[in-house]
PDB file of C-alpha atoms and ligand atoms in Angstrom:
ATOM      1  CA  MET A   1      19.981  35.570 -41.831  1.00  0.00           C
ATOM      2  CA  PHE A   2      16.531  34.104 -41.465  1.00  0.00           C
ATOM      3  CA  ASP A   3      14.505  32.360 -44.161  1.00  0.00           C
ATOM      4  CA  PHE A   4      10.857  33.032 -43.408  1.00  0.00           C
ATOM      5  CA  HIS A   5       9.157  31.124 -46.211  1.00  0.00           C
ATOM      6  CA  VAL A   6       9.834  27.390 -46.346  1.00  0.00           C
ATOM      7  CA  HIS A   7       7.551  24.491 -47.312  1.00  0.00           C
ATOM      8  CA  THR A   8       7.796  20.874 -46.241  1.00  0.00           C
ATOM      9  CA  ASN A   9       5.842  17.706 -46.898  1.00  0.00           C
ATOM     10  CA  PHE A  10       3.072  19.145 -44.728  1.00  0.00           C
ATOM     11  CA  SER A  11       2.288  21.038 -47.957  1.00  0.00           C
ATOM     12  CA  LEU A  12       0.778  19.131 -50.874  1.00  0.00           C
ATOM     13  CA  ASP A  13       3.345  20.598 -53.283  1.00  0.00           C
ATOM     14  CA  SER A  14       6.479  19.623 -51.341  1.00  0.00           C
ATOM     15  CA  SER A  15       7.935  16.246 -50.472  1.00  0.00           C
ATOM     16  CA  GLU A  16      10.760  17.520 -48.291  1.00  0.00           C
ATOM     17  CA  GLU A  17      10.925  16.302 -44.691  1.00  0.00           C
ATOM     18  CA  MET A  18      10.995  19.233 -42.298  1.00  0.00           C
ATOM     19  CA  GLU A  19      14.136  18.055 -40.549  1.00  0.00           C
ATOM     20  CA  ASN A  20      16.031  17.822 -43.860  1.00  0.00           C
ATOM     21  CA  TYR A  21      16.240  21.611 -43.921  1.00  0.00           C
ATOM     22  CA  ILE A  22      18.091  21.942 -40.659  1.00  0.00           C
ATOM     23  CA  ALA A  23      21.607  20.818 -41.585  1.00  0.00           C
ATOM     24  CA  PRO A  24      21.750  22.870 -44.828  1.00  0.00           C
ATOM     25  CA  ALA A  25      20.352  25.879 -42.981  1.00  0.00           C
ATOM     26  CA  ILE A  26      23.084  25.661 -40.348  1.00  0.00           C
ATOM     27  CA  GLN A  27      25.664  25.116 -43.072  1.00  0.00           C
ATOM     28  CA  LYS A  28      24.519  28.251 -44.885  1.00  0.00           C
ATOM     29  CA  GLY A  29      24.901  30.197 -41.657  1.00  0.00           C
ATOM     30  CA  LEU A  30      21.205  30.858 -41.162  1.00  0.00           C
ATOM     31  CA  LYS A  31      20.258  31.905 -37.647  1.00  0.00           C
ATOM     32  CA  GLY A  32      16.690  30.817 -38.091  1.00  0.00           C
ATOM     33  CA  ILE A  33      14.163  29.203 -40.352  1.00  0.00           C
ATOM     34  CA  CYS A  34      10.413  29.669 -40.338  1.00  0.00           C
ATOM     35  CA  PHE A  35       8.256  26.888 -41.738  1.00  0.00           C
ATOM     36  CA  THR A  36       5.268  28.257 -43.609  1.00  0.00           C
ATOM     37  CA  ASP A  37       3.281  25.322 -44.922  1.00  0.00           C
ATOM     38  CA  HIS A  38       0.134  25.918 -46.926  1.00  0.00           C
ATOM     39  CA  LEU A  39      -3.340  26.401 -45.624  1.00  0.00           C
ATOM     40  CA  ASP A  40      -5.625  27.199 -48.543  1.00  0.00           C
ATOM     41  CA  ILE A  41      -9.207  26.841 -47.407  1.00  0.00           C
ATOM     42  CA  ASP A  42     -11.596  26.198 -50.312  1.00  0.00           C
ATOM     43  CA  TYR A  43      -8.776  26.114 -52.830  1.00  0.00           C
ATOM     44  CA  PRO A  44     -10.535  25.944 -56.219  1.00  0.00           C
ATOM     45  CA  SER A  45      -9.189  22.653 -57.503  1.00  0.00           C
ATOM     46  CA  VAL A  46     -10.689  19.262 -56.785  1.00  0.00           C
ATOM     47  CA  ASP A  47      -7.326  17.519 -57.042  1.00  0.00           C
ATOM     48  CA  SER A  48      -5.452  19.816 -54.727  1.00  0.00           C
ATOM     49  CA  VAL A  49      -6.249  20.059 -51.064  1.00  0.00           C
ATOM     50  CA  PHE A  50      -4.033  22.433 -49.151  1.00  0.00           C
ATOM     51  CA  ILE A  51      -5.363  21.828 -45.675  1.00  0.00           C
ATOM     52  CA  ILE A  52      -2.777  21.481 -42.984  1.00  0.00           C
ATOM     53  CA  ASP A  53      -2.519  18.643 -40.480  1.00  0.00           C
ATOM     54  CA  TYR A  54      -2.086  21.234 -37.763  1.00  0.00           C
ATOM     55  CA  ILE A  55      -1.635  18.950 -34.771  1.00  0.00           C
ATOM     56  CA  ASN A  56       1.223  16.964 -36.281  1.00  0.00           C
ATOM     57  CA  TYR A  57       2.691  20.068 -37.886  1.00  0.00           C
ATOM     58  CA  ALA A  58       2.900  21.877 -34.546  1.00  0.00           C
ATOM     59  CA  LYS A  59       4.246  18.722 -32.911  1.00  0.00           C
ATOM     60  CA  GLU A  60       7.062  18.348 -35.443  1.00  0.00           C
ATOM     61  CA  ILE A  61       8.009  22.034 -35.249  1.00  0.00           C
ATOM     62  CA  ASN A  62       8.145  21.830 -31.448  1.00  0.00           C
ATOM     63  CA  ARG A  63      10.241  18.669 -31.594  1.00  0.00           C
ATOM     64  CA  LEU A  64      12.766  20.387 -33.877  1.00  0.00           C
ATOM     65  CA  LYS A  65      12.743  23.580 -31.804  1.00  0.00           C
ATOM     66  CA  ASP A  66      13.876  21.537 -28.805  1.00  0.00           C
ATOM     67  CA  LYS A  67      16.266  19.272 -30.641  1.00  0.00           C
ATOM     68  CA  TYR A  68      18.198  22.108 -32.299  1.00  0.00           C
ATOM     69  CA  LYS A  69      18.042  24.636 -29.481  1.00  0.00           C
ATOM     70  CA  GLY A  70      21.256  26.677 -29.427  1.00  0.00           C
ATOM     71  CA  LYS A  71      22.141  25.640 -32.985  1.00  0.00           C
ATOM     72  CA  ILE A  72      19.412  27.277 -35.005  1.00  0.00           C
ATOM     73  CA  GLU A  73      16.096  28.883 -34.165  1.00  0.00           C
ATOM     74  CA  ILE A  74      12.980  27.280 -35.607  1.00  0.00           C
ATOM     75  CA  PHE A  75       9.835  29.352 -36.037  1.00  0.00           C
ATOM     76  CA  ALA A  76       6.265  28.161 -36.454  1.00  0.00           C
ATOM     77  CA  GLY A  77       4.636  29.861 -39.403  1.00  0.00           C
ATOM     78  CA  ILE A  78       1.927  29.222 -41.910  1.00  0.00           C
ATOM     79  CA  GLU A  79       1.151  30.469 -45.404  1.00  0.00           C
ATOM     80  CA  PHE A  80      -2.528  31.290 -45.268  1.00  0.00           C
ATOM     81  CA  GLY A  81      -4.268  31.525 -48.650  1.00  0.00           C
ATOM     82  CA  MET A  82      -6.604  34.517 -48.472  1.00  0.00           C
ATOM     83  CA  GLN A  83      -9.775  34.695 -50.562  1.00  0.00           C
ATOM     84  CA  PRO A  84     -12.633  37.146 -49.963  1.00  0.00           C
ATOM     85  CA  HIS A  85     -15.256  34.455 -49.429  1.00  0.00           C
ATOM     86  CA  ILE A  86     -13.332  32.658 -46.672  1.00  0.00           C
ATOM     87  CA  LEU A  87     -13.038  35.688 -44.437  1.00  0.00           C
ATOM     88  CA  GLU A  88     -14.806  33.920 -41.573  1.00  0.00           C
ATOM     89  CA  ALA A  89     -12.020  31.299 -41.508  1.00  0.00           C
ATOM     90  CA  ASP A  90      -9.663  34.066 -40.481  1.00  0.00           C
ATOM     91  CA  THR A  91     -11.381  33.992 -37.110  1.00  0.00           C
ATOM     92  CA  SER A  92     -12.303  30.320 -36.841  1.00  0.00           C
ATOM     93  CA  PHE A  93      -8.938  28.824 -37.806  1.00  0.00           C
ATOM     94  CA  PHE A  94      -6.719  31.112 -35.770  1.00  0.00           C
ATOM     95  CA  SER A  95      -8.871  31.338 -32.631  1.00  0.00           C
ATOM     96  CA  ASP A  96      -7.247  28.322 -30.936  1.00  0.00           C
ATOM     97  CA  LYS A  97      -3.767  28.214 -32.525  1.00  0.00           C
ATOM     98  CA  SER A  98      -0.637  30.241 -32.202  1.00  0.00           C
ATOM     99  CA  PHE A  99       2.044  30.948 -34.733  1.00  0.00           C
ATOM    100  CA  ASP A 100       5.209  33.006 -34.743  1.00  0.00           C
ATOM    101  CA  TYR A 101       4.324  34.222 -38.209  1.00  0.00           C
ATOM    102  CA  VAL A 102       1.374  34.161 -40.590  1.00  0.00           C
ATOM    103  CA  LEU A 103       2.121  34.892 -44.206  1.00  0.00           C
ATOM    104  CA  GLY A 104      -1.045  35.912 -46.036  1.00  0.00           C
ATOM    105  CA  SER A 105      -0.933  35.099 -49.733  1.00  0.00           C
ATOM    106  CA  ILE A 106      -3.230  35.200 -52.709  1.00  0.00           C
ATOM    107  CA  HIS A 107      -3.266  31.894 -54.607  1.00  0.00           C
ATOM    108  CA  ALA A 108      -6.707  32.232 -56.207  1.00  0.00           C
ATOM    109  CA  THR A 109      -8.929  35.016 -57.472  1.00  0.00           C
ATOM    110  CA  GLY A 110     -12.559  34.925 -58.574  1.00  0.00           C
ATOM    111  CA  LYS A 111     -12.646  31.463 -56.892  1.00  0.00           C
ATOM    112  CA  LYS A 112     -10.223  30.205 -59.567  1.00  0.00           C
ATOM    113  CA  GLU A 113      -6.657  29.113 -59.008  1.00  0.00           C
ATOM    114  CA  LEU A 114      -3.693  31.043 -60.359  1.00  0.00           C
ATOM    115  CA  TYR A 115      -1.197  28.232 -60.701  1.00  0.00           C
ATOM    116  CA  MET A 116      -2.737  26.462 -63.717  1.00  0.00           C
ATOM    117  CA  GLY A 117      -4.122  29.666 -65.205  1.00  0.00           C
ATOM    118  CA  GLY A 118      -7.762  29.058 -64.257  1.00  0.00           C
ATOM    119  CA  PHE A 119      -8.108  32.701 -63.199  1.00  0.00           C
ATOM    120  CA  LEU A 120      -7.729  33.767 -66.853  1.00  0.00           C
ATOM    121  CA  GLU A 121     -10.778  31.851 -68.085  1.00  0.00           C
ATOM    122  CA  GLY A 122     -13.217  34.122 -69.880  1.00  0.00           C
ATOM    123  CA  LEU A 123     -11.259  37.266 -69.065  1.00  0.00           C
ATOM    124  CA  THR A 124      -8.618  39.377 -70.719  1.00  0.00           C
ATOM    125  CA  GLU A 125      -5.264  39.201 -68.958  1.00  0.00           C
ATOM    126  CA  HIS A 126      -5.683  42.822 -67.979  1.00  0.00           C
ATOM    127  CA  GLN A 127      -9.048  42.200 -66.335  1.00  0.00           C
ATOM    128  CA  ALA A 128      -7.736  39.091 -64.592  1.00  0.00           C
ATOM    129  CA  ILE A 129      -4.823  41.064 -63.144  1.00  0.00           C
ATOM    130  CA  VAL A 130      -7.142  43.865 -62.006  1.00  0.00           C
ATOM    131  CA  ASN A 131      -9.305  41.242 -60.258  1.00  0.00           C
ATOM    132  CA  TYR A 132      -6.212  39.859 -58.560  1.00  0.00           C
ATOM    133  CA  PHE A 133      -5.223  43.228 -57.130  1.00  0.00           C
ATOM    134  CA  GLU A 134      -8.796  44.173 -56.187  1.00  0.00           C
ATOM    135  CA  GLU A 135      -9.248  40.955 -54.252  1.00  0.00           C
ATOM    136  CA  MET A 136      -5.831  41.407 -52.667  1.00  0.00           C
ATOM    137  CA  LEU A 137      -6.896  44.859 -51.465  1.00  0.00           C
ATOM    138  CA  PHE A 138     -10.097  43.442 -50.014  1.00  0.00           C
ATOM    139  CA  CYS A 139      -8.118  40.720 -48.240  1.00  0.00           C
ATOM    140  CA  VAL A 140      -5.367  42.890 -46.765  1.00  0.00           C
ATOM    141  CA  LYS A 141      -8.082  45.140 -45.315  1.00  0.00           C
ATOM    142  CA  GLY A 142     -10.457  42.392 -44.206  1.00  0.00           C
ATOM    143  CA  PHE A 143      -8.178  39.680 -42.815  1.00  0.00           C
ATOM    144  CA  LYS A 144      -6.742  40.384 -39.391  1.00  0.00           C
ATOM    145  CA  ASN A 145      -4.552  37.436 -38.517  1.00  0.00           C
ATOM    146  CA  TYR A 146      -1.836  37.652 -41.145  1.00  0.00           C
ATOM    147  CA  ASN A 147       1.435  39.427 -40.380  1.00  0.00           C
ATOM    148  CA  ASN A 148       2.915  39.973 -43.827  1.00  0.00           C
ATOM    149  CA  LEU A 149       1.543  39.904 -47.351  1.00  0.00           C
ATOM    150  CA  GLY A 150       3.216  37.215 -49.495  1.00  0.00           C
ATOM    151  CA  HIS A 151       4.695  37.577 -53.000  1.00  0.00           C
ATOM    152  CA  LEU A 152       2.622  40.658 -53.873  1.00  0.00           C
ATOM    153  CA  ASP A 153       3.178  40.623 -57.634  1.00  0.00           C
ATOM    154  CA  ALA A 154       3.425  36.858 -58.174  1.00  0.00           C
ATOM    155  CA  ILE A 155       0.620  37.228 -60.717  1.00  0.00           C
ATOM    156  CA  GLY A 156       3.422  38.072 -63.160  1.00  0.00           C
ATOM    157  CA  ARG A 157       4.297  34.371 -63.201  1.00  0.00           C
ATOM    158  CA  TYR A 158       0.906  33.226 -64.351  1.00  0.00           C
ATOM    159  CA  VAL A 159      -0.015  35.471 -67.244  1.00  0.00           C
ATOM    160  CA  ASP A 160       0.988  34.565 -70.765  1.00  0.00           C
ATOM    161  CA  ARG A 161       4.376  36.221 -70.710  1.00  0.00           C
ATOM    162  CA  GLU A 162       4.907  35.965 -74.472  1.00  0.00           C
ATOM    163  CA  ARG A 163       1.638  37.616 -75.288  1.00  0.00           C
ATOM    164  CA  MET A 164       1.458  40.090 -72.461  1.00  0.00           C
ATOM    165  CA  PRO A 165       4.544  40.484 -70.296  1.00  0.00           C
ATOM    166  CA  TYR A 166       3.409  41.648 -66.906  1.00  0.00           C
ATOM    167  CA  SER A 167       4.525  45.044 -65.678  1.00  0.00           C
ATOM    168  CA  SER A 168       3.690  46.576 -62.293  1.00  0.00           C
ATOM    169  CA  VAL A 169       3.651  50.069 -63.792  1.00  0.00           C
ATOM    170  CA  LYS A 170       0.227  49.532 -65.323  1.00  0.00           C
ATOM    171  CA  TYR A 171      -1.264  48.509 -61.986  1.00  0.00           C
ATOM    172  CA  PHE A 172       0.415  50.970 -59.696  1.00  0.00           C
ATOM    173  CA  GLU A 173      -2.793  52.663 -58.564  1.00  0.00           C
ATOM    174  CA  TYR A 174      -3.995  49.312 -57.198  1.00  0.00           C
ATOM    175  CA  ILE A 175      -0.618  48.402 -55.764  1.00  0.00           C
ATOM    176  CA  GLU A 176      -0.328  51.702 -53.898  1.00  0.00           C
ATOM    177  CA  GLU A 177      -3.711  51.177 -52.268  1.00  0.00           C
ATOM    178  CA  ILE A 178      -2.624  47.724 -51.159  1.00  0.00           C
ATOM    179  CA  LEU A 179       0.635  49.026 -49.707  1.00  0.00           C
ATOM    180  CA  LYS A 180      -1.172  51.809 -47.854  1.00  0.00           C
ATOM    181  CA  ALA A 181      -3.692  49.358 -46.419  1.00  0.00           C
ATOM    182  CA  VAL A 182      -0.907  47.027 -45.273  1.00  0.00           C
ATOM    183  CA  ILE A 183       0.933  49.871 -43.555  1.00  0.00           C
ATOM    184  CA  GLU A 184      -2.206  51.246 -41.966  1.00  0.00           C
ATOM    185  CA  ALA A 185      -3.033  47.822 -40.538  1.00  0.00           C
ATOM    186  CA  GLY A 186       0.439  47.618 -38.962  1.00  0.00           C
ATOM    187  CA  LYS A 187       1.362  44.661 -41.165  1.00  0.00           C
ATOM    188  CA  GLY A 188       4.245  44.118 -43.596  1.00  0.00           C
ATOM    189  CA  ILE A 189       5.214  42.518 -46.863  1.00  0.00           C
ATOM    190  CA  GLU A 190       7.664  39.799 -47.758  1.00  0.00           C
ATOM    191  CA  LEU A 191      10.536  39.966 -50.182  1.00  0.00           C
ATOM    192  CA  ASN A 192      10.164  36.605 -51.871  1.00  0.00           C
ATOM    193  CA  THR A 193      13.264  35.602 -53.813  1.00  0.00           C
ATOM    194  CA  SER A 194      11.559  32.920 -55.899  1.00  0.00           C
ATOM    195  CA  GLY A 195      10.730  35.274 -58.793  1.00  0.00           C
ATOM    196  CA  ARG A 196      14.063  34.584 -60.429  1.00  0.00           C
ATOM    197  CA  ARG A 197      13.553  30.858 -60.214  1.00  0.00           C
ATOM    198  CA  TYR A 198      10.441  31.330 -62.310  1.00  0.00           C
ATOM    199  CA  GLY A 199      12.397  33.226 -64.938  1.00  0.00           C
ATOM    200  CA  LEU A 200      11.211  36.676 -63.967  1.00  0.00           C
ATOM    201  CA  PRO A 201      13.627  39.597 -63.952  1.00  0.00           C
ATOM    202  CA  ASP A 202      13.115  40.471 -60.301  1.00  0.00           C
ATOM    203  CA  PHE A 203      12.114  39.192 -56.891  1.00  0.00           C
ATOM    204  CA  HIS A 204       8.554  39.509 -55.579  1.00  0.00           C
ATOM    205  CA  PRO A 205       7.692  42.281 -55.309  1.00  0.00           C
ATOM    206  CA  ASP A 206       9.818  44.120 -57.818  1.00  0.00           C
ATOM    207  CA  GLN A 207      12.009  47.065 -56.840  1.00  0.00           C
ATOM    208  CA  SER A 208       9.571  49.747 -57.936  1.00  0.00           C
ATOM    209  CA  ILE A 209       7.057  48.353 -55.430  1.00  0.00           C
ATOM    210  CA  LEU A 210       9.630  47.992 -52.655  1.00  0.00           C
ATOM    211  CA  LYS A 211      10.727  51.607 -53.130  1.00  0.00           C
ATOM    212  CA  ARG A 212       7.179  52.885 -53.073  1.00  0.00           C
ATOM    213  CA  TYR A 213       6.403  50.859 -49.957  1.00  0.00           C
ATOM    214  CA  ARG A 214       9.388  52.453 -48.222  1.00  0.00           C
ATOM    215  CA  GLU A 215       8.414  55.954 -49.392  1.00  0.00           C
ATOM    216  CA  LEU A 216       4.930  55.421 -48.002  1.00  0.00           C
ATOM    217  CA  GLY A 217       6.456  54.604 -44.620  1.00  0.00           C
ATOM    218  CA  GLY A 218       6.572  50.809 -44.893  1.00  0.00           C
ATOM    219  CA  GLU A 219       9.249  49.261 -42.711  1.00  0.00           C
ATOM    220  CA  ILE A 220       8.330  45.623 -42.189  1.00  0.00           C
ATOM    221  CA  VAL A 221       9.837  43.211 -44.737  1.00  0.00           C
ATOM    222  CA  THR A 222      10.536  39.530 -44.171  1.00  0.00           C
ATOM    223  CA  LEU A 223      12.876  37.550 -46.402  1.00  0.00           C
ATOM    224  CA  GLY A 224      11.584  34.307 -47.872  1.00  0.00           C
ATOM    225  CA  SER A 225      12.890  31.841 -50.409  1.00  0.00           C
ATOM    226  CA  ASP A 226       9.559  30.017 -50.840  1.00  0.00           C
ATOM    227  CA  SER A 227      11.565  26.804 -50.894  1.00  0.00           C
ATOM    228  CA  HIS A 228       9.777  23.542 -51.571  1.00  0.00           C
ATOM    229  CA  ASN A 229      13.003  21.567 -51.211  1.00  0.00           C
ATOM    230  CA  ILE A 230      16.415  22.149 -49.663  1.00  0.00           C
ATOM    231  CA  SER A 231      18.134  23.229 -52.894  1.00  0.00           C
ATOM    232  CA  THR A 232      16.636  26.733 -52.808  1.00  0.00           C
ATOM    233  CA  LEU A 233      16.910  27.521 -49.119  1.00  0.00           C
ATOM    234  CA  ALA A 234      17.912  31.198 -48.626  1.00  0.00           C
ATOM    235  CA  TYR A 235      18.125  31.501 -52.399  1.00  0.00           C
ATOM    236  CA  ASN A 236      19.801  34.775 -53.457  1.00  0.00           C
ATOM    237  CA  PHE A 237      19.505  36.270 -49.979  1.00  0.00           C
ATOM    238  CA  ALA A 238      22.737  38.293 -50.193  1.00  0.00           C
ATOM    239  CA  GLU A 239      21.390  40.001 -53.277  1.00  0.00           C
ATOM    240  CA  ALA A 240      17.984  40.443 -51.672  1.00  0.00           C
ATOM    241  CA  LEU A 241      19.604  42.370 -48.813  1.00  0.00           C
ATOM    242  CA  ASP A 242      21.401  44.586 -51.351  1.00  0.00           C
ATOM    243  CA  VAL A 243      18.089  45.222 -53.079  1.00  0.00           C
ATOM    244  CA  LEU A 244      16.470  46.173 -49.774  1.00  0.00           C
ATOM    245  CA  SER A 245      19.303  48.599 -48.982  1.00  0.00           C
ATOM    246  CA  SER A 246      19.114  50.173 -52.392  1.00  0.00           C
ATOM    247  CA  CYS A 247      15.376  50.673 -51.914  1.00  0.00           C
ATOM    248  CA  GLY A 248      15.990  52.571 -48.671  1.00  0.00           C
ATOM    249  CA  PHE A 249      15.590  49.881 -46.011  1.00  0.00           C
ATOM    250  CA  GLU A 250      18.022  49.620 -43.109  1.00  0.00           C
ATOM    251  CA  TYR A 251      16.373  46.613 -41.527  1.00  0.00           C
ATOM    252  CA  TYR A 252      14.594  43.438 -42.408  1.00  0.00           C
ATOM    253  CA  THR A 253      12.142  41.737 -40.117  1.00  0.00           C
ATOM    254  CA  ILE A 254      11.483  38.464 -38.389  1.00  0.00           C
ATOM    255  CA  TYR A 255       8.515  37.561 -36.226  1.00  0.00           C
ATOM    256  CA  ARG A 256       8.557  35.849 -32.884  1.00  0.00           C
ATOM    257  CA  ASN A 257       5.164  35.029 -31.330  1.00  0.00           C
ATOM    258  CA  GLY A 258       3.516  37.307 -33.852  1.00  0.00           C
ATOM    259  CA  LYS A 259       5.655  40.325 -32.935  1.00  0.00           C
ATOM    260  CA  PRO A 260       8.040  41.900 -35.455  1.00  0.00           C
ATOM    261  CA  GLU A 261      11.721  42.237 -34.617  1.00  0.00           C
ATOM    262  CA  PHE A 262      14.045  44.329 -36.738  1.00  0.00           C
ATOM    263  CA  ILE A 263      17.434  43.135 -37.877  1.00  0.00           C
ATOM    264  CA  LYS A 264      20.033  45.535 -39.216  1.00  0.00           C
ATOM    265  CA  ILE A 265      21.023  44.796 -42.802  1.00  0.00           C
TER     266      ILE A 265
HETATM  267 ZN1   ZN B 301       2.478  31.364 -52.027  1.00  0.00          ZN
HETATM  268 ZN1   ZN B 302       4.900  29.510 -50.421  1.00  0.00          ZN
END
């Protein structure tokens, strides 16, 4: 198996050394690991700067690729925070860099961050969720350099779950448009297993979304644990593969040099 969503201390919210992942990954029988540290340009929080030290990041990935050749495959990825107003960075940042895999994720809407709940300010939860999906639709259509869309329904983590438990059903018209746009652009989605860690009943996205994506013709799905330390590497991957099968997928996907490769489940 391949874990295609892993953070290291090149991300502000992780203190794990990149190399620390290698031994546990080999021990778990992983064939490959893709590092996807954060790049969130104009992230709306003064205390949090998610800008990557690209030169040293690429250097460390290349060092590990060489060192562990034949033992495990290391992939160079990035988790690119998409926001409508930074569309020009999609061209400027990627013009002189190459990645195996770019995971495009939404971490802010309305220029407010999701993590601390800033996106809810002055809005009903319903309106805030609609904004999230509308901006996601704009981004999956407008951005060109991402390969897969990250944790599509992660918004469910950030609403007040006591007051208004999130359910995809209410937002399916938006979600379908997003899935269609992703497919039409030749991109994919990720199955992010971190949902359970946050106390949600399902992975991201939930099974209703995965099934619909498949029905619409979607085939490209990467598997990612969204680990920020070694304890969650490949978290619940066996179950994630079962979920994919039950939703009609025969393959999951990895990316090498930006090109998808399909692996039989
Ligand atoms: Zn993310
Ligand atoms: Zn992540």
